Coordinates of C-alpha atoms in Angstrom, one line a residue:
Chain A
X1 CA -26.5 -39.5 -3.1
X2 CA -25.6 -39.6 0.6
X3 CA -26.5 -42.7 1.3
X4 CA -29.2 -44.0 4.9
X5 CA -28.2 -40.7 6.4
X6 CA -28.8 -37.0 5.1
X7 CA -25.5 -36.1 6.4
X8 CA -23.2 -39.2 5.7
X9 CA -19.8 -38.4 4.5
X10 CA -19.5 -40.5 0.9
X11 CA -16.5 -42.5 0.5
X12 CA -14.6 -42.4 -2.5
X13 CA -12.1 -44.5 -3.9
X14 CA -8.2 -42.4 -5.1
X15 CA -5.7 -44.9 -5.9
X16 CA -5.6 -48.7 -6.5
X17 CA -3.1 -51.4 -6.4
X18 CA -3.0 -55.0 -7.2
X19 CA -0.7 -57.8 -7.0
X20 CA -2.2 -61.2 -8.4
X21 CA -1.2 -64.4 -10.1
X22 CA -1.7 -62.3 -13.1
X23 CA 0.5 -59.4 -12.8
X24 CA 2.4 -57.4 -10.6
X25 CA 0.3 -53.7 -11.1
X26 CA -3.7 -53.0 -11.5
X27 CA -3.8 -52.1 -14.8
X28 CA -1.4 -55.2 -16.2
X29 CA -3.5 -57.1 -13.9
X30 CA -7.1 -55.7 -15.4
X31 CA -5.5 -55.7 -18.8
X32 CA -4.7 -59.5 -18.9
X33 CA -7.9 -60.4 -16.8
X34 CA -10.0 -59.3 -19.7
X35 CA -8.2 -60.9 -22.1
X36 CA -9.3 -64.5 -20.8
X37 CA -5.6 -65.1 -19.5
X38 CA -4.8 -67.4 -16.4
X39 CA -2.5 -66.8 -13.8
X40 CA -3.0 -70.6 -12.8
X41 CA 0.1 -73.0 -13.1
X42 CA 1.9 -75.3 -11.1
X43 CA 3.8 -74.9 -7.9
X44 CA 7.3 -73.5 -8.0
X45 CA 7.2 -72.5 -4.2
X46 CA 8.0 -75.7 -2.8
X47 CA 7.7 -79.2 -3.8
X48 CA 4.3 -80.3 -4.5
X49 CA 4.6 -83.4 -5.6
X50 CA 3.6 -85.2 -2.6
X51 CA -0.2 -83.7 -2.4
X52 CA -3.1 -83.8 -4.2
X53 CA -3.0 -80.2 -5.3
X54 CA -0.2 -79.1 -7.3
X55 CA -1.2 -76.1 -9.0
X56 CA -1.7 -72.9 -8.1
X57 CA -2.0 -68.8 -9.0
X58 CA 1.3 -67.5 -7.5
X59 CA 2.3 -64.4 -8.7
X60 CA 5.0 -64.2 -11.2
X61 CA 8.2 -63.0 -11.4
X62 CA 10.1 -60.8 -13.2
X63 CA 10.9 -57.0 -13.8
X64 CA 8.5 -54.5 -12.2
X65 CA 8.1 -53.4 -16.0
X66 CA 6.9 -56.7 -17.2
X67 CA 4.3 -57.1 -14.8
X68 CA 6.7 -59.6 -12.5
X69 CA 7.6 -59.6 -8.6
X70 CA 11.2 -57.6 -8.1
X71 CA 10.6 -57.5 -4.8
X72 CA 13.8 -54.9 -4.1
X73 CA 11.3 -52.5 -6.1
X74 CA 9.1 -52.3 -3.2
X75 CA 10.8 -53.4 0.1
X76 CA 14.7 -52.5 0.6
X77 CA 17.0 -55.8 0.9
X78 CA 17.1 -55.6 4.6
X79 CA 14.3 -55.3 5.5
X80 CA 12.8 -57.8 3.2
X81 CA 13.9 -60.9 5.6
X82 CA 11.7 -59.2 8.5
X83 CA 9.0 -60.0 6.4
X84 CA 6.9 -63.0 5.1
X85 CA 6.1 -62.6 1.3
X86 CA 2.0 -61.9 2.8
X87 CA 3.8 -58.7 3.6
X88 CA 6.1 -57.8 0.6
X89 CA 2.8 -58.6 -1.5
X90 CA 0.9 -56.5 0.8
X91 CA 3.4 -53.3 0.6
X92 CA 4.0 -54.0 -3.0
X93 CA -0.1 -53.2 -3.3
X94 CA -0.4 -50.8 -0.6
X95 CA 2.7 -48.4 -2.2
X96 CA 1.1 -49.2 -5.4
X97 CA -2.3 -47.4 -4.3
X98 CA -0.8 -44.5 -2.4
X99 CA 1.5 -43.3 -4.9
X100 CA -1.2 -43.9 -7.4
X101 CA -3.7 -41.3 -5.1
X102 CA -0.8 -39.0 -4.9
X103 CA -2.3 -38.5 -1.6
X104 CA 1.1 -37.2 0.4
X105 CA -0.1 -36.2 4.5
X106 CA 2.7 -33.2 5.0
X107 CA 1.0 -32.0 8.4
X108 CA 0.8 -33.9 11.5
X109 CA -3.1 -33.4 11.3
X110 CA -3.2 -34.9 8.0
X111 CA -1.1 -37.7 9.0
X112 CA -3.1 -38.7 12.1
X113 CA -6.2 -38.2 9.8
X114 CA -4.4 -41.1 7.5
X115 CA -5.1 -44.4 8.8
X116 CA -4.1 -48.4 7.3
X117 CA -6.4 -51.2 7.3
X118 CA -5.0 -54.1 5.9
X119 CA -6.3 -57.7 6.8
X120 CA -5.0 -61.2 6.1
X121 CA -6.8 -64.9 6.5
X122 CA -4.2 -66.4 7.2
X123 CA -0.8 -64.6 7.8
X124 CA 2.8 -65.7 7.9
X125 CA 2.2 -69.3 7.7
X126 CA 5.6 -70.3 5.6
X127 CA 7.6 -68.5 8.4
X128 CA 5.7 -70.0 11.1
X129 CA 6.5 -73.3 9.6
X130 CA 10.1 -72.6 9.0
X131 CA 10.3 -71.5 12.8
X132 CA 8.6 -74.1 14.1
X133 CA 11.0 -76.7 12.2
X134 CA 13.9 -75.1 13.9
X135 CA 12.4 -75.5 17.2
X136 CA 11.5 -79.2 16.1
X137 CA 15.4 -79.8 15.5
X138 CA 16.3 -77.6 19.2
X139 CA 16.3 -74.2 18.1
X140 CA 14.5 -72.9 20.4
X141 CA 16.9 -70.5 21.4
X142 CA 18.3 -69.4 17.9
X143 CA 14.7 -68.2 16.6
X144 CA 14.9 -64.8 14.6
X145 CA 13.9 -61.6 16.7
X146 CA 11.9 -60.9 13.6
X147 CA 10.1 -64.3 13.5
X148 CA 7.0 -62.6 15.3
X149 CA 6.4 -59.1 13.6
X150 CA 7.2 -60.9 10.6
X151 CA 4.2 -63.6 11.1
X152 CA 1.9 -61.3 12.9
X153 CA -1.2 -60.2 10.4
X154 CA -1.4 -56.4 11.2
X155 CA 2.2 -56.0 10.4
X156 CA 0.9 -54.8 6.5
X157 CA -0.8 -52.2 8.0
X158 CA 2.2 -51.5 10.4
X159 CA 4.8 -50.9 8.0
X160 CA 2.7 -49.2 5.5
X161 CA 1.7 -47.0 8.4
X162 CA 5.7 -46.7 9.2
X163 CA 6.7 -46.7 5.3
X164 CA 4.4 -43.0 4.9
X165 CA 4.0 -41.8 8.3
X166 CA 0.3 -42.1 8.7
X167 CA -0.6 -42.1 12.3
X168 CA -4.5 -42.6 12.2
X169 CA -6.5 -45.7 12.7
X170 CA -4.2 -48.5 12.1
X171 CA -6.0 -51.7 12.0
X172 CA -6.4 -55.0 10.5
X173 CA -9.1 -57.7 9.5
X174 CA -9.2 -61.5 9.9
X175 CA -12.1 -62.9 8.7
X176 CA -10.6 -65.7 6.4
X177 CA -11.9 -65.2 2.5
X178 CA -13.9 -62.1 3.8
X179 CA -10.8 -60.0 5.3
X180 CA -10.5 -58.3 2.3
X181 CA -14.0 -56.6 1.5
X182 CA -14.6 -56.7 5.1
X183 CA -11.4 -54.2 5.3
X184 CA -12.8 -52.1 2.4
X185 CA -16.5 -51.8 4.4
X186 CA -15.2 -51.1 8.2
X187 CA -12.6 -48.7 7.0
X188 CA -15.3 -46.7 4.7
X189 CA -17.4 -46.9 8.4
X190 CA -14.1 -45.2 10.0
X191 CA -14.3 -42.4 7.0
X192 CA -18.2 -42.3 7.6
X193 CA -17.9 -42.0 11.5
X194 CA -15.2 -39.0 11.6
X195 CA -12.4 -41.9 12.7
X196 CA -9.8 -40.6 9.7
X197 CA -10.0 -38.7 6.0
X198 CA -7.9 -41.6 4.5
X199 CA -7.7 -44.9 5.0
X200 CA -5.7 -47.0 2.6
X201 CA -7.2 -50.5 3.0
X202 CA -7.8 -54.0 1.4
X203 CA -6.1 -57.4 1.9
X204 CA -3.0 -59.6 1.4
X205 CA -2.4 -63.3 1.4
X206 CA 0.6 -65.9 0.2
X207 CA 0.2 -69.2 1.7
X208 CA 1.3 -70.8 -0.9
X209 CA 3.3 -73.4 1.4
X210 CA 3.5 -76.9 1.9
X211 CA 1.1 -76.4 5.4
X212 CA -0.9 -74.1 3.9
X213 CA -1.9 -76.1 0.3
X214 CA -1.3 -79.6 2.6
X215 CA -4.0 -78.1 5.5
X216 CA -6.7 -76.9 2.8
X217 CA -6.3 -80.6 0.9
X218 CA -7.3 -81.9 4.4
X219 CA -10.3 -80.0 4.4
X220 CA -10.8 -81.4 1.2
X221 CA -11.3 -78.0 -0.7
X222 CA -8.6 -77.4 -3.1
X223 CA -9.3 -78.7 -6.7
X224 CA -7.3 -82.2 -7.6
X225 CA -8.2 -83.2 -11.0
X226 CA -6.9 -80.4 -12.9
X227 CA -3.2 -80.9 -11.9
X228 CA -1.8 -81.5 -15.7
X229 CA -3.9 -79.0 -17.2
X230 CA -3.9 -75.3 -14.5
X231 CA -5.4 -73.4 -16.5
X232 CA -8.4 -75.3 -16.8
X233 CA -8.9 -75.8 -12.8
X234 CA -10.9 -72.7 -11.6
X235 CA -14.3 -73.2 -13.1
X236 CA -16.8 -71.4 -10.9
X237 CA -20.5 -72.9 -11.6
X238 CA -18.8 -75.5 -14.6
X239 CA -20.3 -79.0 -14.0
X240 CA -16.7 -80.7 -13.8
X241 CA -15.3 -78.2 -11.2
X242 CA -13.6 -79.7 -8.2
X243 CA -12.8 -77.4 -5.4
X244 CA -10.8 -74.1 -5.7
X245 CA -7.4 -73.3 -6.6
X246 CA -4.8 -71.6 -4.5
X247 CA -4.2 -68.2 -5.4
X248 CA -1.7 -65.1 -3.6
X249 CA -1.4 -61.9 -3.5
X250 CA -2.8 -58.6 -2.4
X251 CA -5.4 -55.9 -3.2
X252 CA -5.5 -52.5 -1.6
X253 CA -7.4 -49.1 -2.1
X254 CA -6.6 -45.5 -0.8
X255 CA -10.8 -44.7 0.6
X256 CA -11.1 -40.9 1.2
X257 CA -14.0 -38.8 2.1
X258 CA -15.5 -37.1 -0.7
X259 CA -14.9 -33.8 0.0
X260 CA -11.1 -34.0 1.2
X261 CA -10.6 -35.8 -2.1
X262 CA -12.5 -33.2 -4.3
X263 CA -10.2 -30.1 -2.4
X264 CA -7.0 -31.7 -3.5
X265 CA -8.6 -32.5 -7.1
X266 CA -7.7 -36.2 -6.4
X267 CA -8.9 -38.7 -9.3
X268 CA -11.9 -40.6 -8.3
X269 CA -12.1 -44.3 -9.4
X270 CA -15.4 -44.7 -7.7
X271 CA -17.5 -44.3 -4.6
X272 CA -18.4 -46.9 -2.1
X273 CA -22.0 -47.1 -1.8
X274 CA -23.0 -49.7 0.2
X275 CA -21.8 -52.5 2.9
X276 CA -23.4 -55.4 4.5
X277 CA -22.1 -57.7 6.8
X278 CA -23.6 -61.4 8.2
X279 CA -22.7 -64.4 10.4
X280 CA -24.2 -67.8 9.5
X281 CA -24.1 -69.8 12.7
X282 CA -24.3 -72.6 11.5
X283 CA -21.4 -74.3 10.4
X284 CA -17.2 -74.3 10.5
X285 CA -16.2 -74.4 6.9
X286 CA -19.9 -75.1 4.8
X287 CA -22.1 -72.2 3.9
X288 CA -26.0 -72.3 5.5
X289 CA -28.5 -74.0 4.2
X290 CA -29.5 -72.0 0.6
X291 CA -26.3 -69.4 1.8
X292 CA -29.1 -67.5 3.6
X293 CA -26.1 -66.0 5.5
X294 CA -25.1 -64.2 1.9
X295 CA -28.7 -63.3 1.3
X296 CA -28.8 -61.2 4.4
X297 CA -25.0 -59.8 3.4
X298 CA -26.2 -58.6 0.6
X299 CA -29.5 -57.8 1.1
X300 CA -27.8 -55.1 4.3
X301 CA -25.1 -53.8 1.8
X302 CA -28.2 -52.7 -0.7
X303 CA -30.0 -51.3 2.1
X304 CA -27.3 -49.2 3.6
X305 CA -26.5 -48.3 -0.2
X306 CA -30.5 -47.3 -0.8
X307 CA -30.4 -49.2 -4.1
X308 CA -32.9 -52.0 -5.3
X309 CA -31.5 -55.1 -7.0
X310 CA -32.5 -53.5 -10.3
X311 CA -29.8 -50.9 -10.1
X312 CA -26.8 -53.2 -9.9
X313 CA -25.3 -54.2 -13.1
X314 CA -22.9 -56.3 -12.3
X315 CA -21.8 -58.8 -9.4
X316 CA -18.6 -60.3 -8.3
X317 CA -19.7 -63.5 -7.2
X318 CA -17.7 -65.0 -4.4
X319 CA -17.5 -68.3 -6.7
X320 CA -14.4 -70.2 -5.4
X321 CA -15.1 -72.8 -7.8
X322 CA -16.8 -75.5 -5.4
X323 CA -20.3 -77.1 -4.7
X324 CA -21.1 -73.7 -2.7
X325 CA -21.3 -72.0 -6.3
X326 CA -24.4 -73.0 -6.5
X327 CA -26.2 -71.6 -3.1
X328 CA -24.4 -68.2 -3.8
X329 CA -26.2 -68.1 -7.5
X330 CA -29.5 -69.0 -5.8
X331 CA -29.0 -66.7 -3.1
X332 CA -28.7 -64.1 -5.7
X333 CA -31.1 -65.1 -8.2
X334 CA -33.6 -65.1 -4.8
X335 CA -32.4 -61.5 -3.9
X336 CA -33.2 -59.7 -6.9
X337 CA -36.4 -61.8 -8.2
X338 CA -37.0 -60.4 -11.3
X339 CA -33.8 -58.4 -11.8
X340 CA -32.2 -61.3 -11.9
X341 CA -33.3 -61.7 -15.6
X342 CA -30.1 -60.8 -18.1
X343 CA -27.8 -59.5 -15.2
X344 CA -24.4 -59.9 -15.3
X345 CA -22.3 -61.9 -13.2
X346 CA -18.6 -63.1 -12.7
X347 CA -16.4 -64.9 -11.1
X348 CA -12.8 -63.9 -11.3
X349 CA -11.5 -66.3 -9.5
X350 CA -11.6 -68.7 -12.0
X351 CA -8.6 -66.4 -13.5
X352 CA -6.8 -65.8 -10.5
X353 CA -7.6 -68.5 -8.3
X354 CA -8.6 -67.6 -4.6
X355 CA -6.4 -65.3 -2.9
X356 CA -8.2 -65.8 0.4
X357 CA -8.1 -62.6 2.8
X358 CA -7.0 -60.6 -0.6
X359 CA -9.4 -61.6 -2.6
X360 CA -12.2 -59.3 -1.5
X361 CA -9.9 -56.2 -2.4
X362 CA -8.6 -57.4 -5.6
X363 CA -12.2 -58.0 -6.3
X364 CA -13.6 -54.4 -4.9
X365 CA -10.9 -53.3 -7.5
X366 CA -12.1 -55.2 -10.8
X367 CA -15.6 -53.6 -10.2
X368 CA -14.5 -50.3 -10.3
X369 CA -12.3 -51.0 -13.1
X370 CA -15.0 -53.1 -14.6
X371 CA -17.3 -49.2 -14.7
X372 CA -14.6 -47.2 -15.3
X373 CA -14.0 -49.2 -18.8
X374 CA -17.5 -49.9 -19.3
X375 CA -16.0 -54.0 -19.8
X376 CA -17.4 -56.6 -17.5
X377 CA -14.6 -59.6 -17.2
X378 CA -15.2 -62.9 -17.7
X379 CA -15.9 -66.2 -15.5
X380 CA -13.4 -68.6 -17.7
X381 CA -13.8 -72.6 -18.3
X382 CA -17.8 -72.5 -17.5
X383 CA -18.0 -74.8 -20.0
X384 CA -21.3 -76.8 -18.9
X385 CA -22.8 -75.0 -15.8
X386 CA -24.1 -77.3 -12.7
X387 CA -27.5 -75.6 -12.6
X388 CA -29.7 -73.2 -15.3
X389 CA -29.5 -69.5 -14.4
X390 CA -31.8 -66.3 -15.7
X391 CA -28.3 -64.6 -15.1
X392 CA -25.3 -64.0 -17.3
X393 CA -22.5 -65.5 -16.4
X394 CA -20.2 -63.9 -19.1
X395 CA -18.8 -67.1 -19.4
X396 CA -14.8 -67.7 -21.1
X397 CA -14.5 -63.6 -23.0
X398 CA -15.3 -60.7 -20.8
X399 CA -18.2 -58.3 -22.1
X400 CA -18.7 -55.0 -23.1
X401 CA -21.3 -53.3 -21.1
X402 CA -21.6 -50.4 -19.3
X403 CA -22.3 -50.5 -15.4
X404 CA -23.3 -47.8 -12.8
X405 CA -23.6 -49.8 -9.6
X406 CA -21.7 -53.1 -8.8
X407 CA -21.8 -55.8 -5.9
X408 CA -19.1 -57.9 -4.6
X409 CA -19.2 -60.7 -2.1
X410 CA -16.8 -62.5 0.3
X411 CA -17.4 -65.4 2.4
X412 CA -15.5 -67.0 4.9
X413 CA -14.8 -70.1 6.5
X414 CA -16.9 -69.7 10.1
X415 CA -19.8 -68.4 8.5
X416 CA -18.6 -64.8 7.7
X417 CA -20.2 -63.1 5.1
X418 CA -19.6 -59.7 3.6
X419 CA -20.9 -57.7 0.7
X420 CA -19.9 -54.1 -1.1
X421 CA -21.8 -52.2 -3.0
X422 CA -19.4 -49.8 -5.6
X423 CA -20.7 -47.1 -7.6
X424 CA -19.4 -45.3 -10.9
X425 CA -18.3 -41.7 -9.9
X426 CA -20.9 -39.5 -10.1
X427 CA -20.6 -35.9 -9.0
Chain B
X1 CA 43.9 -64.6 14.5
X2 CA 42.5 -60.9 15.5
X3 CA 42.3 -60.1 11.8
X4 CA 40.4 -63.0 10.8
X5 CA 37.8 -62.2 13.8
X6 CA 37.7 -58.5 12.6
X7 CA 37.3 -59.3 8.5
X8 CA 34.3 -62.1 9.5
X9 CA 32.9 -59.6 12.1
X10 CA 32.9 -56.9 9.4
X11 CA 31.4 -58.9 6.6
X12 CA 28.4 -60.4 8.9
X13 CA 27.7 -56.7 10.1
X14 CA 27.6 -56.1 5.9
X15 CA 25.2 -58.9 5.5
X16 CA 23.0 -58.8 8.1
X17 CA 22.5 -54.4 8.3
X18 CA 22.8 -53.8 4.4
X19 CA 25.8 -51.1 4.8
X20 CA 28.7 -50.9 2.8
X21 CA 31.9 -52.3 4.0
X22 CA 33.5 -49.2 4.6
X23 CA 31.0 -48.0 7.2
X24 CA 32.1 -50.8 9.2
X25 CA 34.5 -48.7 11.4
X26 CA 36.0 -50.1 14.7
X27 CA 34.5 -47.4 16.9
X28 CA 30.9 -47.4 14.5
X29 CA 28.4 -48.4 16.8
X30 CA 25.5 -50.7 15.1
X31 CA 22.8 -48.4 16.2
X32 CA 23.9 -44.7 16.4
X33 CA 25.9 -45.1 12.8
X34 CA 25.1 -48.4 11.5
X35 CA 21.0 -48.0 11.6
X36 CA 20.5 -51.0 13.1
X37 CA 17.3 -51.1 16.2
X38 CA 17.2 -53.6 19.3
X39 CA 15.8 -56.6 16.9
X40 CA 18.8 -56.1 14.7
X41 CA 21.3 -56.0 17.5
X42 CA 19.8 -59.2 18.6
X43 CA 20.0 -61.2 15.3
X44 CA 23.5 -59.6 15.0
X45 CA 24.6 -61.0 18.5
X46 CA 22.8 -64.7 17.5
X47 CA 25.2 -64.4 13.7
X48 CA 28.2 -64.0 15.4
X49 CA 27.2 -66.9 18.1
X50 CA 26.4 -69.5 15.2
X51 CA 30.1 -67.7 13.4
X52 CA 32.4 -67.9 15.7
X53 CA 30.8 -70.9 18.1
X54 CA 30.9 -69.0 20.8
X55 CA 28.2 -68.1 23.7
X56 CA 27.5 -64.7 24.7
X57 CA 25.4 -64.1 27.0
X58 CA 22.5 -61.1 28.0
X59 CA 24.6 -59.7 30.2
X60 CA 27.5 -59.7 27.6
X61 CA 25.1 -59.0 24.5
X62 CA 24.3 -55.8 25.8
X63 CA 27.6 -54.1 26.3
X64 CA 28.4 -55.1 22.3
X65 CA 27.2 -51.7 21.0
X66 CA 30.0 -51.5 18.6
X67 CA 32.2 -53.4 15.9
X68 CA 35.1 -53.0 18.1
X69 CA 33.1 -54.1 21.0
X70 CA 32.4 -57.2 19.3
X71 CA 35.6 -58.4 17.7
X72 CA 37.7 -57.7 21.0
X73 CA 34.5 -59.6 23.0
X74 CA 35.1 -62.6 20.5
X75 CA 38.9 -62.4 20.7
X76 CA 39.0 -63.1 24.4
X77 CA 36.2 -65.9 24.0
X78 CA 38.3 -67.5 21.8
X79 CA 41.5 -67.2 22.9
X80 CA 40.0 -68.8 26.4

């Protein structure tokens, strides 16, 4: 069970916590995700009327109970305007999954064995912008002292790290629409190398802004066609999709070395089993030719896990919802061969929408829920799909099946690819 | 005059550190008793500059540790 090595410390999962266009909270979140609900809906941040792409998953607001964003539940008043929202969604996740491990570092040993990593694509874009307006009008010299630490990406992991007092590794991924499971895999390495106990890792992201929806409408990637009917946009694999849908929010886990989480009888969502990483070299925003870049992801995160293709029962499939849908699904179907047959796949973006260096982690965290419940969710509006497929695509209801290994994928704009392997608990 | 100064020193020191108004003491200074750090001191200085339309200076900034420090600092700017 030890993985490559005879000796390699496993890496379990002890708390979870989610914030998504669905809900504020994990379990609301996982609840409403198997129920075939949306989090899609039009832009309230700013005025969108302007672009092409009006609708997005923003998360919603509310009372903590109801699943909604109070935001002075999670970050006190003053400090919330040292912040861009990345961040509040970030620390809403991040307390989320430490309170939920009850993991609590009282010694200065433990506390320097605790460390944060918590990545972002993309950052504080909306307070960039703001900032850069005011110099625009002659500012310049009236910027807030907290314009920077409130921008800068590693500032999750800074005031979680602050927040708790964890002093270990504190750290922080950028690798666009990978940060998130490449956060999960390189702080499971830290674990496996000796670096901390604890890490509490994942992803947050909320560039919900006019640059941010204006920049990716440049690039010609956000869906258009969909802006009078949301819900309806998102449709990974579906003939009529047309480029993915905006999502934010934030996904992190408390990881913990096996043994540290069994001495303090800690509840164990799940172990991570395997990692792979790949660049494609090839080009700035399209995947390789056939996604060979994924292939080799995932073909290093079931090595490094010592499973075959037949062991995985499910996969979280990168599927923004664009033509690159299609390579992913081939790349897979290539992978496993004849494992492919009957295999389940989703993509749960078509739910939430992309949540960009977050989406990796909220991901990570519907595959362990998904073989905790023994409930696979579902890939919604694949109506007609592009191309045939020996897989299951668990298209519009999600599916009761019961799953020991899954596998979850991330890709990035640059050519980043990045792949976990999760298992269900097993002593 | 002074009273106006001191009431709209008060109430941006109340905005902009999240303490109640009653903490707001002459002699409380904004980082031993008010919990402000060096950032917050900054933005503080930059509040009462857009306020009161006044310059204050680095030099001058830094002396302003407390309220009292800042009304009677104001005061003499504006009575210049």
């Amino acid at each position: 069970m030890s993985g490559s090595g005879t000796d390699r410390k496993r890496v379990v999962v002890t708390g979870i916590g989610v914030v998504s266009p669905l809900a504020v909270g994990a379990e609301l979140t996982w609840k409403r995700l198997i129920n075939s609900q949306s989090g899609i809906g039009p832009i309230t941040q700013f005025d969108a009327s302007g672009l092409p792409a009006r609708i997005a998953g923003e998360v919603p607001a509310g009372s903590t109970e109801e699943g909604g964003l109070t935001l002075s539940d999670w970050v006190p008043v003053k400090e919330q305007k040292k912040m861009d929202r990345f961040i509040h969604l970030g620390l809403a996740a991040g307390i989320q999954a430490v309170e939920d491990s009850g993991w609590k570092p009282e010694s200065e040993e433990d506390r320097c064995a605790t460390g944060v990593m918590i990545g972002s694509g993309i950052g504080g874009l909306k307070t960039i912008y703001d900032n850069s307006l005011a110099v625009a009008a002659g500012k310049a010299r009236r910027l807030s002292p907290f314009f920077i630490p409130s921008s800068l990406i590693n500032l999750t992991a800074g005031h979680l790290s602050i927040r708790y007092g964890f002093k270990g590794p504190n750290h922080a991924v950028v690798t666009a629409c990978a940060s998130g499971t490449h956060a999960i895999g390189d702080a499971s390495r830290l674990i496996q190398h000796g670096d901390a106990k604890v890490m509490i890792a994942g992803g947050a992201e909320s560039a919900i802004c006019e640059l941010g929806i204006a920049g990716f409408c440049s690039a010609r990637a956000l869906s258009t066609g969909f802006n009078e009917d949301p819900t309806k946009a998102s449709r990974p694999w579906d003939k009529e999709r047309d480029g993915f849908v905006m999502g934010e929010g934030a996904g992190v886990v408390v990881l913990e070395e096996y043994e540290h989480a069994k001495r303090r009888g800690a509840k164990i969502y799940g172990e991570i089993g395997g990692y792979g990483l790949s660049g494609d070299a090839y080009h700035i925003t399209a995947p390789a030719e056939n996604h060979e870049g994924a292939y080799r992801a995932m073909q290093a995160a079931l090595k490094d896990a010592q499973v075959d293709p037949a062991d995985i029962g499910y996969v979280n499939a990168h599927g923004t919802s664009t033509m690159a849908d299609d390579l992913e699904l081939g790349a897979v179907e290539r992978l496993f061969g004849d494992a492919a047959f009957g295999t389940s796949m989703s993509s749960t973006k078509s739910a939430i929408g992309h949540l960009l260096g977050a989406a990796g982690a909220v991901e990570a965290i519907f595959c362990l829920q998904a073989m905790r419940d023994g409930i696979l969710p579902p890939t919604l509006n694949l109506d007609e799909p592009s191309s045939e497929s020996v897989m299951d695509r668990i298209p519009h209801k999600a599916k009761e099946k019961q799953v020991d290994i899954a596998l979850s994928n991330s890709f990035g704009f640059g050519g980043t690819n990045a792949s976990l392997i999760l298992k269900r608990f097993k002593d | 005059m002074s009273n106006e100064i001191a009431d709209k020193v008060k109430k941006i020191v109340v905005e902009h550190l999240g303490v109640d108004a009653d903490q707001v003491k002459p002699d409380a200074s904004f980082i031993d008793d008010l919990g402000a750090d060096s950032l917050d001191t900054v933005e503080l200085v930059m509040a009462f500059e857009e306020a009161f339309s006044v310059e204050i200076p680095e030099d001058a900034a830094e002396k302003i540790a407390t309220v009292n420090d800042a009304i009677e600092y104001i005061t003499k700017q504006k009575a210049a």
